[in-house]
PDB file of C-alpha atoms in Angstrom:
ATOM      1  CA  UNK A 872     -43.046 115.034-150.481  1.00  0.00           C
ATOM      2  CA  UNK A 873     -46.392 115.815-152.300  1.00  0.00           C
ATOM      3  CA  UNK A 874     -46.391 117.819-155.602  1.00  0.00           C
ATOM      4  CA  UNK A 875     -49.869 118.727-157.434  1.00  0.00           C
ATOM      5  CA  UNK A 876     -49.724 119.765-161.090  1.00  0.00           C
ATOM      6  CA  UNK A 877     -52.821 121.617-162.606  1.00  0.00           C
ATOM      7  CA  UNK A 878     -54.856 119.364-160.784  1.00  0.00           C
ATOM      8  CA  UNK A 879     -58.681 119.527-161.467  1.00  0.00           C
ATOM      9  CA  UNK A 880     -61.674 117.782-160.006  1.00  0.00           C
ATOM     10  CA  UNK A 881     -65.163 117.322-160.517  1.00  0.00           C
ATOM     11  CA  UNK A 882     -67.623 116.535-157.748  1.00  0.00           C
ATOM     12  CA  UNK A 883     -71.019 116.218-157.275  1.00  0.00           C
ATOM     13  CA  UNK A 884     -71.604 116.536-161.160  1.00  0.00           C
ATOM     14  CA  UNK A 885     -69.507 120.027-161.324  1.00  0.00           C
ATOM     15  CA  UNK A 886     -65.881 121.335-161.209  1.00  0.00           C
ATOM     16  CA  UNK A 887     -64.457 122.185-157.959  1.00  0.00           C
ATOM     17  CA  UNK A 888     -60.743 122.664-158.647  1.00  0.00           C
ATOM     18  CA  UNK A 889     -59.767 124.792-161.873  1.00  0.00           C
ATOM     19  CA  UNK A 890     -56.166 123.378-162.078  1.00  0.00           C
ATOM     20  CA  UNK A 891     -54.802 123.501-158.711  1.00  0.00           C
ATOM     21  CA  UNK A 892     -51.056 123.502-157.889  1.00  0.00           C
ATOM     22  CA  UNK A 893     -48.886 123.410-155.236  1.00  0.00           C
ATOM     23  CA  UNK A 894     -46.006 121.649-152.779  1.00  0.00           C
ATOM     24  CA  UNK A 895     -45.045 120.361-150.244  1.00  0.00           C
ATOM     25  CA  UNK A 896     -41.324 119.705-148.977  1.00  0.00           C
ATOM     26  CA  UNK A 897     -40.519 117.274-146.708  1.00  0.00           C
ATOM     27  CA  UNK A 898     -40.529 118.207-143.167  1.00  0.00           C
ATOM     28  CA  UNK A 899     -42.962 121.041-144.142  1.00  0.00           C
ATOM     29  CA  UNK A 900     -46.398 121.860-142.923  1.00  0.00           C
ATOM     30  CA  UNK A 901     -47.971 124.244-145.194  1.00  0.00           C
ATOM     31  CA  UNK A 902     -52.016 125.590-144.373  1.00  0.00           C
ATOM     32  CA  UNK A 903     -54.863 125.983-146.675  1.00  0.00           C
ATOM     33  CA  UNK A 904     -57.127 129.025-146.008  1.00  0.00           C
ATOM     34  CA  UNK A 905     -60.015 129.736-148.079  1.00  0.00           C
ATOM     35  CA  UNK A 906     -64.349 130.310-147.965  1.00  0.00           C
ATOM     36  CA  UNK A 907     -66.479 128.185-147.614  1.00  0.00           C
ATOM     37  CA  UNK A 908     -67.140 126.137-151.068  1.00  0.00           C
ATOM     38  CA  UNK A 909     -63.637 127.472-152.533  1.00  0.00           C
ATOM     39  CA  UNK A 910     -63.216 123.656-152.825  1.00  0.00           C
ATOM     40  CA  UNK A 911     -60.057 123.147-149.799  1.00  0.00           C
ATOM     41  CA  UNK A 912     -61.852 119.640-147.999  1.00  0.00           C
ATOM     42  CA  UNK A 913     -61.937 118.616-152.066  1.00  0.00           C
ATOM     43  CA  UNK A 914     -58.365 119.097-152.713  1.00  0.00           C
ATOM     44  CA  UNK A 915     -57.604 116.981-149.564  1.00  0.00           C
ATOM     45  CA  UNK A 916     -60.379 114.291-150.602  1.00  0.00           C
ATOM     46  CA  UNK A 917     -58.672 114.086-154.407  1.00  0.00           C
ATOM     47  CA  UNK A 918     -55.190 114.122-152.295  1.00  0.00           C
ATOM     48  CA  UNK A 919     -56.349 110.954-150.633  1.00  0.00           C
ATOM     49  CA  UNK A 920     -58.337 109.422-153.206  1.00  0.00           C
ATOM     50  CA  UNK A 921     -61.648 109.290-151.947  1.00  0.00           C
ATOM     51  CA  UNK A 922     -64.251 107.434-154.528  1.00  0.00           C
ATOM     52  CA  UNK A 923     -66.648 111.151-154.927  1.00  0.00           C
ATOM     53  CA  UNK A 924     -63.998 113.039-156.222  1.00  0.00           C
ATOM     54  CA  UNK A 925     -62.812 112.557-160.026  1.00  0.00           C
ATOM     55  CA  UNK A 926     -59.432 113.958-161.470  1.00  0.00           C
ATOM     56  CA  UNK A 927     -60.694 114.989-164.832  1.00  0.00           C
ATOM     57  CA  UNK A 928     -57.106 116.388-165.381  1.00  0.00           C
ATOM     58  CA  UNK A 929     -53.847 117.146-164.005  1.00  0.00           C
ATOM     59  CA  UNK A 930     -51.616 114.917-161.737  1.00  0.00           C
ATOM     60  CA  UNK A 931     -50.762 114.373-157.701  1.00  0.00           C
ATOM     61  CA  UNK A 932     -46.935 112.877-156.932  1.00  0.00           C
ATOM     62  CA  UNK A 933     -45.939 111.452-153.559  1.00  0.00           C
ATOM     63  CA  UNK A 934     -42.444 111.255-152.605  1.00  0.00           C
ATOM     64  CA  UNK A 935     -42.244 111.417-156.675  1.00  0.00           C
ATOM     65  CA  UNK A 936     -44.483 108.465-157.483  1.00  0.00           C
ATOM     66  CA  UNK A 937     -47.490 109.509-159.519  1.00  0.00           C
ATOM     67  CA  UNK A 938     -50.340 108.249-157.755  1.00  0.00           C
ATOM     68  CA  UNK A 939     -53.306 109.791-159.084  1.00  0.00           C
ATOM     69  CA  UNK A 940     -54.835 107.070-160.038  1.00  0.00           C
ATOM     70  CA  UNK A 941     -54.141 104.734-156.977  1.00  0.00           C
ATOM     71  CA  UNK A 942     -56.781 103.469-154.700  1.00  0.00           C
ATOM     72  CA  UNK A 943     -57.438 104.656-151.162  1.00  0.00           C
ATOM     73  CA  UNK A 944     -55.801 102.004-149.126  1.00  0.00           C
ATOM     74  CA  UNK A 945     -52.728 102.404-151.296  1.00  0.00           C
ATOM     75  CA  UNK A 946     -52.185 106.115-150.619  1.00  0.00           C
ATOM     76  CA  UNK A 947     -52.380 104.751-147.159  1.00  0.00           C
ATOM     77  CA  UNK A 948     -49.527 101.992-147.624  1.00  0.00           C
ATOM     78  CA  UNK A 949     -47.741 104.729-148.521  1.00  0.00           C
ATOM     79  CA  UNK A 950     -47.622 107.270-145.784  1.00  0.00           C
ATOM     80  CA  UNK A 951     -50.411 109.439-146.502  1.00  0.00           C
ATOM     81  CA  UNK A 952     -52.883 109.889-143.704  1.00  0.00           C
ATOM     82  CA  UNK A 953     -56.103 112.109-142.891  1.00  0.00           C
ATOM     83  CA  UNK A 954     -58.155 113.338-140.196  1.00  0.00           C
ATOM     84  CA  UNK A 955     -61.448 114.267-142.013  1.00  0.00           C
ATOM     85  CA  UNK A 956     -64.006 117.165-141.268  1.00  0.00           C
ATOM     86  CA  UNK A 957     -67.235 114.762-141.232  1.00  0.00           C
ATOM     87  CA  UNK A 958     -65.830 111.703-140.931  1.00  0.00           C
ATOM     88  CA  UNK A 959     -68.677 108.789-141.248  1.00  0.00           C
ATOM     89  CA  UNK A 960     -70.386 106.667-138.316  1.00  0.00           C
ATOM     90  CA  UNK A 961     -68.930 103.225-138.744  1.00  0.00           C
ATOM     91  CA  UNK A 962     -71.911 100.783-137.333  1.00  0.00           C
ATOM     92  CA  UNK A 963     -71.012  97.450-136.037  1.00  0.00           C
ATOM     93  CA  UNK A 964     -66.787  98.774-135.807  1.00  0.00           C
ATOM     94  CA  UNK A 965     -65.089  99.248-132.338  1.00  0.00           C
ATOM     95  CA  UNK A 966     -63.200 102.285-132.397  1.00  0.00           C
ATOM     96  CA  UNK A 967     -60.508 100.198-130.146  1.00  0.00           C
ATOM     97  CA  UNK A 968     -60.304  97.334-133.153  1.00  0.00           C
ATOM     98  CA  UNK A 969     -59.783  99.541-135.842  1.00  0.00           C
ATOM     99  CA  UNK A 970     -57.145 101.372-133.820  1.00  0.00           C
ATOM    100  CA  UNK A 971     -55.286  98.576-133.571  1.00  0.00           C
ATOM    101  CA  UNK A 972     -55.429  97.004-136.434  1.00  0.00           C
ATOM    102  CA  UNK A 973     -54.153 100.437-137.873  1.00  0.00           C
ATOM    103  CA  UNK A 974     -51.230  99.690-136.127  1.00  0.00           C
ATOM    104  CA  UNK A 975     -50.616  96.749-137.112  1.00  0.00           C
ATOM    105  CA  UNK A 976     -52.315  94.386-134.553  1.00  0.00           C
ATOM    106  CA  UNK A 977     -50.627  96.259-131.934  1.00  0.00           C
ATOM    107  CA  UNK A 978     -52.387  96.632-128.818  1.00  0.00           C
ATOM    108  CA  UNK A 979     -49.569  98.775-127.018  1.00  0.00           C
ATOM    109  CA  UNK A 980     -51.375 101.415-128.473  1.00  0.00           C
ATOM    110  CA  UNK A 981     -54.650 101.272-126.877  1.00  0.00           C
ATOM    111  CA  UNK A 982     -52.431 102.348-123.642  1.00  0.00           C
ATOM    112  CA  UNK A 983     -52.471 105.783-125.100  1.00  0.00           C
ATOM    113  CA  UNK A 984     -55.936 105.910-125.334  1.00  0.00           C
ATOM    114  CA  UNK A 985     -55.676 108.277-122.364  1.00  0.00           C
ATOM    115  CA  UNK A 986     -53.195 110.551-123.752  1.00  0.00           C
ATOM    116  CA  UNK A 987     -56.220 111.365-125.880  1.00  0.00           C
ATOM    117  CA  UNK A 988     -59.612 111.270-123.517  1.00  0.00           C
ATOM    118  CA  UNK A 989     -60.602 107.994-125.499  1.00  0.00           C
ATOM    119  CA  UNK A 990     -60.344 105.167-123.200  1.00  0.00           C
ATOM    120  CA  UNK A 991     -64.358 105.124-122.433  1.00  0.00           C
ATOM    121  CA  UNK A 992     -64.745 104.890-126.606  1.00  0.00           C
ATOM    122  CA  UNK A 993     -62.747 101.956-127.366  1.00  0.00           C
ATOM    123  CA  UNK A 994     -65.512  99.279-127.292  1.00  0.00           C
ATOM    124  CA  UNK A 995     -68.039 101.808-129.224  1.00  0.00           C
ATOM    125  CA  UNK A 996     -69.033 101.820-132.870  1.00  0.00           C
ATOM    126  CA  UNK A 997     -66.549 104.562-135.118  1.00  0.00           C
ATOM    127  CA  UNK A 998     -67.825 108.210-134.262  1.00  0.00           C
ATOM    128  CA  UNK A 999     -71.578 107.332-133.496  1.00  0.00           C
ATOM    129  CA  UNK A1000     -73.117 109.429-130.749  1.00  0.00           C
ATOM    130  CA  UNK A1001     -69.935 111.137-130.570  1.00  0.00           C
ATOM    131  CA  UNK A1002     -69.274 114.992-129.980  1.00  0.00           C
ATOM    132  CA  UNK A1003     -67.265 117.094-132.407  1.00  0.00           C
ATOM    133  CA  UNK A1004     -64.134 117.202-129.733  1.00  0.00           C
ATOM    134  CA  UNK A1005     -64.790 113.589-129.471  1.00  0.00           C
ATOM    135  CA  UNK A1006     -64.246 112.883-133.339  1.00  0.00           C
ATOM    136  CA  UNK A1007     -61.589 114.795-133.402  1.00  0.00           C
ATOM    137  CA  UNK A1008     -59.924 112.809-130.495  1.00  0.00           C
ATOM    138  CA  UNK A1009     -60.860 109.679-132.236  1.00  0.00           C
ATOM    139  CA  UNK A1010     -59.378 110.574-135.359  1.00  0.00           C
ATOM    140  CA  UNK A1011     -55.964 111.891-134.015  1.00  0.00           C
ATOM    141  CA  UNK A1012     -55.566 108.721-132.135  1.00  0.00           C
ATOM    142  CA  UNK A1013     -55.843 106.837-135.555  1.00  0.00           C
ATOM    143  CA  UNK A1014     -53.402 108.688-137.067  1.00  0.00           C
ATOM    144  CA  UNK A1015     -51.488 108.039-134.236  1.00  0.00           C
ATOM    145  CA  UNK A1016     -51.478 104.539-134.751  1.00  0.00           C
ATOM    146  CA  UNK A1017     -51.171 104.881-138.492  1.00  0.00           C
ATOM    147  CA  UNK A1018     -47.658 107.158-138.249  1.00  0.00           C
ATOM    148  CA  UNK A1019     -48.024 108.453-142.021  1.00  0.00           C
ATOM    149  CA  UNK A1020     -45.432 110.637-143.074  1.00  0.00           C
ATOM    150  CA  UNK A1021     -47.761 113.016-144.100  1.00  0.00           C
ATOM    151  CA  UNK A1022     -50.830 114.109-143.158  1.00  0.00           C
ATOM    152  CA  UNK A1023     -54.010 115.882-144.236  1.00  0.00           C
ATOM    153  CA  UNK A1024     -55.823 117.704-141.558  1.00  0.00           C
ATOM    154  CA  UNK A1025     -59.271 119.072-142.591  1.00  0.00           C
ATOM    155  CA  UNK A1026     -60.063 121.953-139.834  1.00  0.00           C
ATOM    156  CA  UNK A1027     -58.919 120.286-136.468  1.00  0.00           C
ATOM    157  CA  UNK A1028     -60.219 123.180-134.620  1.00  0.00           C
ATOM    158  CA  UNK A1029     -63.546 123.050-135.931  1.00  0.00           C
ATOM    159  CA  UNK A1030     -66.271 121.942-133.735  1.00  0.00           C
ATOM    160  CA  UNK A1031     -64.094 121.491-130.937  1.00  0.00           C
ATOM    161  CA  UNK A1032     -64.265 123.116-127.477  1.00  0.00           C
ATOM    162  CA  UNK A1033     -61.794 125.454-125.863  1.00  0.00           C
ATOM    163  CA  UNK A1034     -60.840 123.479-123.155  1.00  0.00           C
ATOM    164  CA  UNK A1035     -60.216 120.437-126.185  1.00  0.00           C
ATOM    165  CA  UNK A1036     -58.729 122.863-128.329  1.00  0.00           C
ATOM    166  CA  UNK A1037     -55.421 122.560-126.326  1.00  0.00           C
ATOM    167  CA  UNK A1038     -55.565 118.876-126.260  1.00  0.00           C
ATOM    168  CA  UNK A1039     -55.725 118.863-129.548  1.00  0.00           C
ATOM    169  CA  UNK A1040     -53.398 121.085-130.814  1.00  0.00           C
ATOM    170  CA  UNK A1041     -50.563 119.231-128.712  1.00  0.00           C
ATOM    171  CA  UNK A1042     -51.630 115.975-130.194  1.00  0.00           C
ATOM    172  CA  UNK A1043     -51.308 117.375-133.674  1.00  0.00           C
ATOM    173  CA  UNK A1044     -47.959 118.758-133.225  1.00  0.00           C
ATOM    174  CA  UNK A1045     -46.796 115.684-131.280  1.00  0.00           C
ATOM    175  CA  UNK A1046     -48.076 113.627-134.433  1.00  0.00           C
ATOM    176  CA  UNK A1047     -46.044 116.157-136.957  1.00  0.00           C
ATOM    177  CA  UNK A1048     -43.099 116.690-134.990  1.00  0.00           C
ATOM    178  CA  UNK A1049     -42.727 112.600-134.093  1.00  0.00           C
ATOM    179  CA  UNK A1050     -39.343 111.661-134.776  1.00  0.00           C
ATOM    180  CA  UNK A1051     -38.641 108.788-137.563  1.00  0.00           C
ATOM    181  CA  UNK A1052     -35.232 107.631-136.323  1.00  0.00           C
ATOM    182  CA  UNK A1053     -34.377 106.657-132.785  1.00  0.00           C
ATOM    183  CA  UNK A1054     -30.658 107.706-132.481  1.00  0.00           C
ATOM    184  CA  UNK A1055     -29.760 110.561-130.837  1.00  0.00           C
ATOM    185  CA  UNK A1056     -28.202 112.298-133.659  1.00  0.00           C
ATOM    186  CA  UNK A1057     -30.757 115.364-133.980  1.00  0.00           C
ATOM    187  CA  UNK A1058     -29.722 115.508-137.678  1.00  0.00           C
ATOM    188  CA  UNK A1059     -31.465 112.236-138.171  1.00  0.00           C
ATOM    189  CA  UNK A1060     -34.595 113.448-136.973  1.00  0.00           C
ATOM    190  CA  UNK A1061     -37.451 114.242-139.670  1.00  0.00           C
ATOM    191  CA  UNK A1062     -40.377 116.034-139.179  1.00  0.00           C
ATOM    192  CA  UNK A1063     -44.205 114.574-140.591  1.00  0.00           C
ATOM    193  CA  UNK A1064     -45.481 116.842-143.631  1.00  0.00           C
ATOM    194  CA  UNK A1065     -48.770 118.061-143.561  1.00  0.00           C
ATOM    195  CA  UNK A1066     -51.037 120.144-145.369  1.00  0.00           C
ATOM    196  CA  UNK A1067     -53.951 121.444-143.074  1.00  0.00           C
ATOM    197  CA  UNK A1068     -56.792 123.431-143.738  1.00  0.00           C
ATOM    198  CA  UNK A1069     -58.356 126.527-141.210  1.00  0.00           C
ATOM    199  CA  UNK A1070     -60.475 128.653-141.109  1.00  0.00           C
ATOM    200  CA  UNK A1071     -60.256 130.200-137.219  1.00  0.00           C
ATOM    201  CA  UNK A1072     -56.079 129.602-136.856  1.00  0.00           C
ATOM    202  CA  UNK A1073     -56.380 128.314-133.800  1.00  0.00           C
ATOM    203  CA  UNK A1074     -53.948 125.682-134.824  1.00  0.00           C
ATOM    204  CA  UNK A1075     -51.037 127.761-135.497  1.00  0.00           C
ATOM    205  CA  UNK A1076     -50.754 128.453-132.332  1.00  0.00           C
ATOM    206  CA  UNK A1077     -49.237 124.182-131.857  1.00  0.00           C
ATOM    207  CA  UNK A1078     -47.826 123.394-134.988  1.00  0.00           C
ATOM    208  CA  UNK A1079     -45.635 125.937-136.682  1.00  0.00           C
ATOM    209  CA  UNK A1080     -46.499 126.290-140.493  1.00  0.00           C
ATOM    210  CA  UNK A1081     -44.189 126.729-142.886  1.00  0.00           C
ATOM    211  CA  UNK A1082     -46.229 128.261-145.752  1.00  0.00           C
ATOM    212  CA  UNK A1083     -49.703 129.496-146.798  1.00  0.00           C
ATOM    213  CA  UNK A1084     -52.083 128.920-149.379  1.00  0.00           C
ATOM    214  CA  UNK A1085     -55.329 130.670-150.551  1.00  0.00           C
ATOM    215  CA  UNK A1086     -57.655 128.919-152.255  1.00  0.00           C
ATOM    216  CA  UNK A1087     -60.628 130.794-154.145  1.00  0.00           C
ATOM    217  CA  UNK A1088     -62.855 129.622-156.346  1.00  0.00           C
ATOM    218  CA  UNK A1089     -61.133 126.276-157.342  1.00  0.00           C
ATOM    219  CA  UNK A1090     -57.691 127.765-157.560  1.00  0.00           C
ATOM    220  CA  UNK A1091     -54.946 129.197-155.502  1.00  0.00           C
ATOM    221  CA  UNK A1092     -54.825 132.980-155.677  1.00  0.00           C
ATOM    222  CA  UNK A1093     -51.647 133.568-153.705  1.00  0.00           C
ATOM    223  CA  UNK A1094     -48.915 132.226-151.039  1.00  0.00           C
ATOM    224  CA  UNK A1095     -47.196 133.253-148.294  1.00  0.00           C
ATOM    225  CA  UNK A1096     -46.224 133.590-144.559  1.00  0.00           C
ATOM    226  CA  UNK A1097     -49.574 131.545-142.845  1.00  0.00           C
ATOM    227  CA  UNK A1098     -49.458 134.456-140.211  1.00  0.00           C
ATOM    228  CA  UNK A1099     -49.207 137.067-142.368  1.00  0.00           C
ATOM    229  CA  UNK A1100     -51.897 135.526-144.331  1.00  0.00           C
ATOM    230  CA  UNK A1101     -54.225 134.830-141.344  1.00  0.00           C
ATOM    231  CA  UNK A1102     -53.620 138.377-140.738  1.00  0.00           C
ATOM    232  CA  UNK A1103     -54.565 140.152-143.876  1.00  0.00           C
ATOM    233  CA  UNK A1104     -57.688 137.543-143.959  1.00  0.00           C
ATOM    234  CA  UNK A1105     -58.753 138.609-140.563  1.00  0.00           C
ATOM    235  CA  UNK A1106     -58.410 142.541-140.876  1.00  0.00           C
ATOM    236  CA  UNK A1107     -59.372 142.620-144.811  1.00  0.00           C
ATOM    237  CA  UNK A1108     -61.334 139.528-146.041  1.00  0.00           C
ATOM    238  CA  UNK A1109     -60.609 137.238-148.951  1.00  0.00           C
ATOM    239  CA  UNK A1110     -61.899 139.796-151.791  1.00  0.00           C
ATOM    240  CA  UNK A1111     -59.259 142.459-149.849  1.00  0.00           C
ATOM    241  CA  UNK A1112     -56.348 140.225-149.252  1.00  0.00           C
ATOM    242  CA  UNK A1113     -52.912 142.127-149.621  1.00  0.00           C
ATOM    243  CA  UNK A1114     -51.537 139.296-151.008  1.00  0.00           C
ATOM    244  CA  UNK A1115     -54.105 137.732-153.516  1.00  0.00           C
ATOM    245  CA  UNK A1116     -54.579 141.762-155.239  1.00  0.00           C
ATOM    246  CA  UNK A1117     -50.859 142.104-155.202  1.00  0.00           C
ATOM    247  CA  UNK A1118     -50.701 138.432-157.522  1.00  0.00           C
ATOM    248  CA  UNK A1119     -54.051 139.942-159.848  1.00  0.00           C
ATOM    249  CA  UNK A1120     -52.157 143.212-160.417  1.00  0.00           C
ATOM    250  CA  UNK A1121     -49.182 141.247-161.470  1.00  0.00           C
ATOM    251  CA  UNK A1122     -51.306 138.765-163.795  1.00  0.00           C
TER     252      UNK A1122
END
């Protein structure tokens, strides 16, 4: 589904990613741990093409077209989707009209504004005076509307309550685990990708990762089992990570 080949980036005037590679199959949710400033909410900013980021080198494929070089809102045509950390205010844009023009001039889907604790927002400007849970709501029921078939998640958990937490994690494994076809035939089914980054792993206790990634210092150090990896991070630190040593010995 996405495939990144010795991707780097510059932001800000300097280089965040130091040739970057990675995958993601179809069906597969893979997570992104890393420290702060190892460059993780830039990988998913260069993923979705956001104007501050430049690729000074290397190449991003989805579903095995290159599109490296392809503006935001076709990334979006696409299937690619993302729920950002700090996502802007959006003055003078109701949160219910962009909702449903997401989904195509639907309005069916401002009945599930519930689902998500966002019926009281739908006439307010995008994200201004909102709360952290609130954003996070707000974004989740966007992607919602969107459907992408795959899906960056920049720290879901972050900023968000514990009694939210729940909410949320059942939202983002509803929105991942949505199925495509509408037979019966389980074998038709097919999961959303995702790549999500975390810091706390509170969200993989709702969606079920697949895979692992460490990113340090602008370039992935090692893979593996996300629990594992959560794990070893928790009881040992990045600098002591089994995993990341065991791939430095080996280089």
């Amino acid at each position: 589904m996405l495939r990144i080949e010795n991707l780097h980036v510059e932001a800000g005037g300097r280089e965040i990613l130091k040739g970057v590679s990675l995958e993601v199959k179809e069906g597969e949710t893979c997570v992104l741990f890393g420290p702060n400033g190892s460059g993780k909410s830039t990988l998913l900013a260069a993923i979705m093409g956001y104007g501050h980021c430049t690729v000074t080198s290397g190449k991003i494929y989805f579903k095995g077209t290159d599109i490296t070089d392809m503006e935001v809102d076709e990334r979006a045509k696409l299937g690619i989707g993302m729920m950002m950390q700090r996502p802007p205010n959006v003055v003078g844009v109701k949160l219910g009209d962009l909702v449903k023009v997401t989904a195509g001039n639907d309005s069916s889907i401002l009945d599930k504004a519930g689902e998500f604790r966002m019926e009281n927002f739908l006439e307010r400007d995008i994200n201004v005076g909102f709360s952290g849970g609130e954003i996070k709501r707000s974004e989740l029921l966007q992607l919602t509307a969107q459907k992408p078939d795959f899906v960056l998640l920049d720290e879901p958990e972050s900023g968000v309550d514990l009694e939210s937490i729940d909410l949320i994690g059942k939202k983002v494994h509803n929105l991942l685990y949505e199925k495509k076809c509408k037979c019966e035939n389980s074998k038709c089914s097919r999961h959303v990708s995702a790549l999500v980054i975390t810091h706390t792993g509170q969200i993989l206790d709702y969606i079920g990762a697949d895979k692992g990634y460490v990113l340090q210092n602008g370039v992935i150090r090692c893979s593996g089992r996300p629990t594992d990896l959560l794990k070893d991070i928790r009881e040992r630190g990045y600098k002591e990570c089994i995993t990341c040593r065991a791939v430095n010995i080996q280089e």
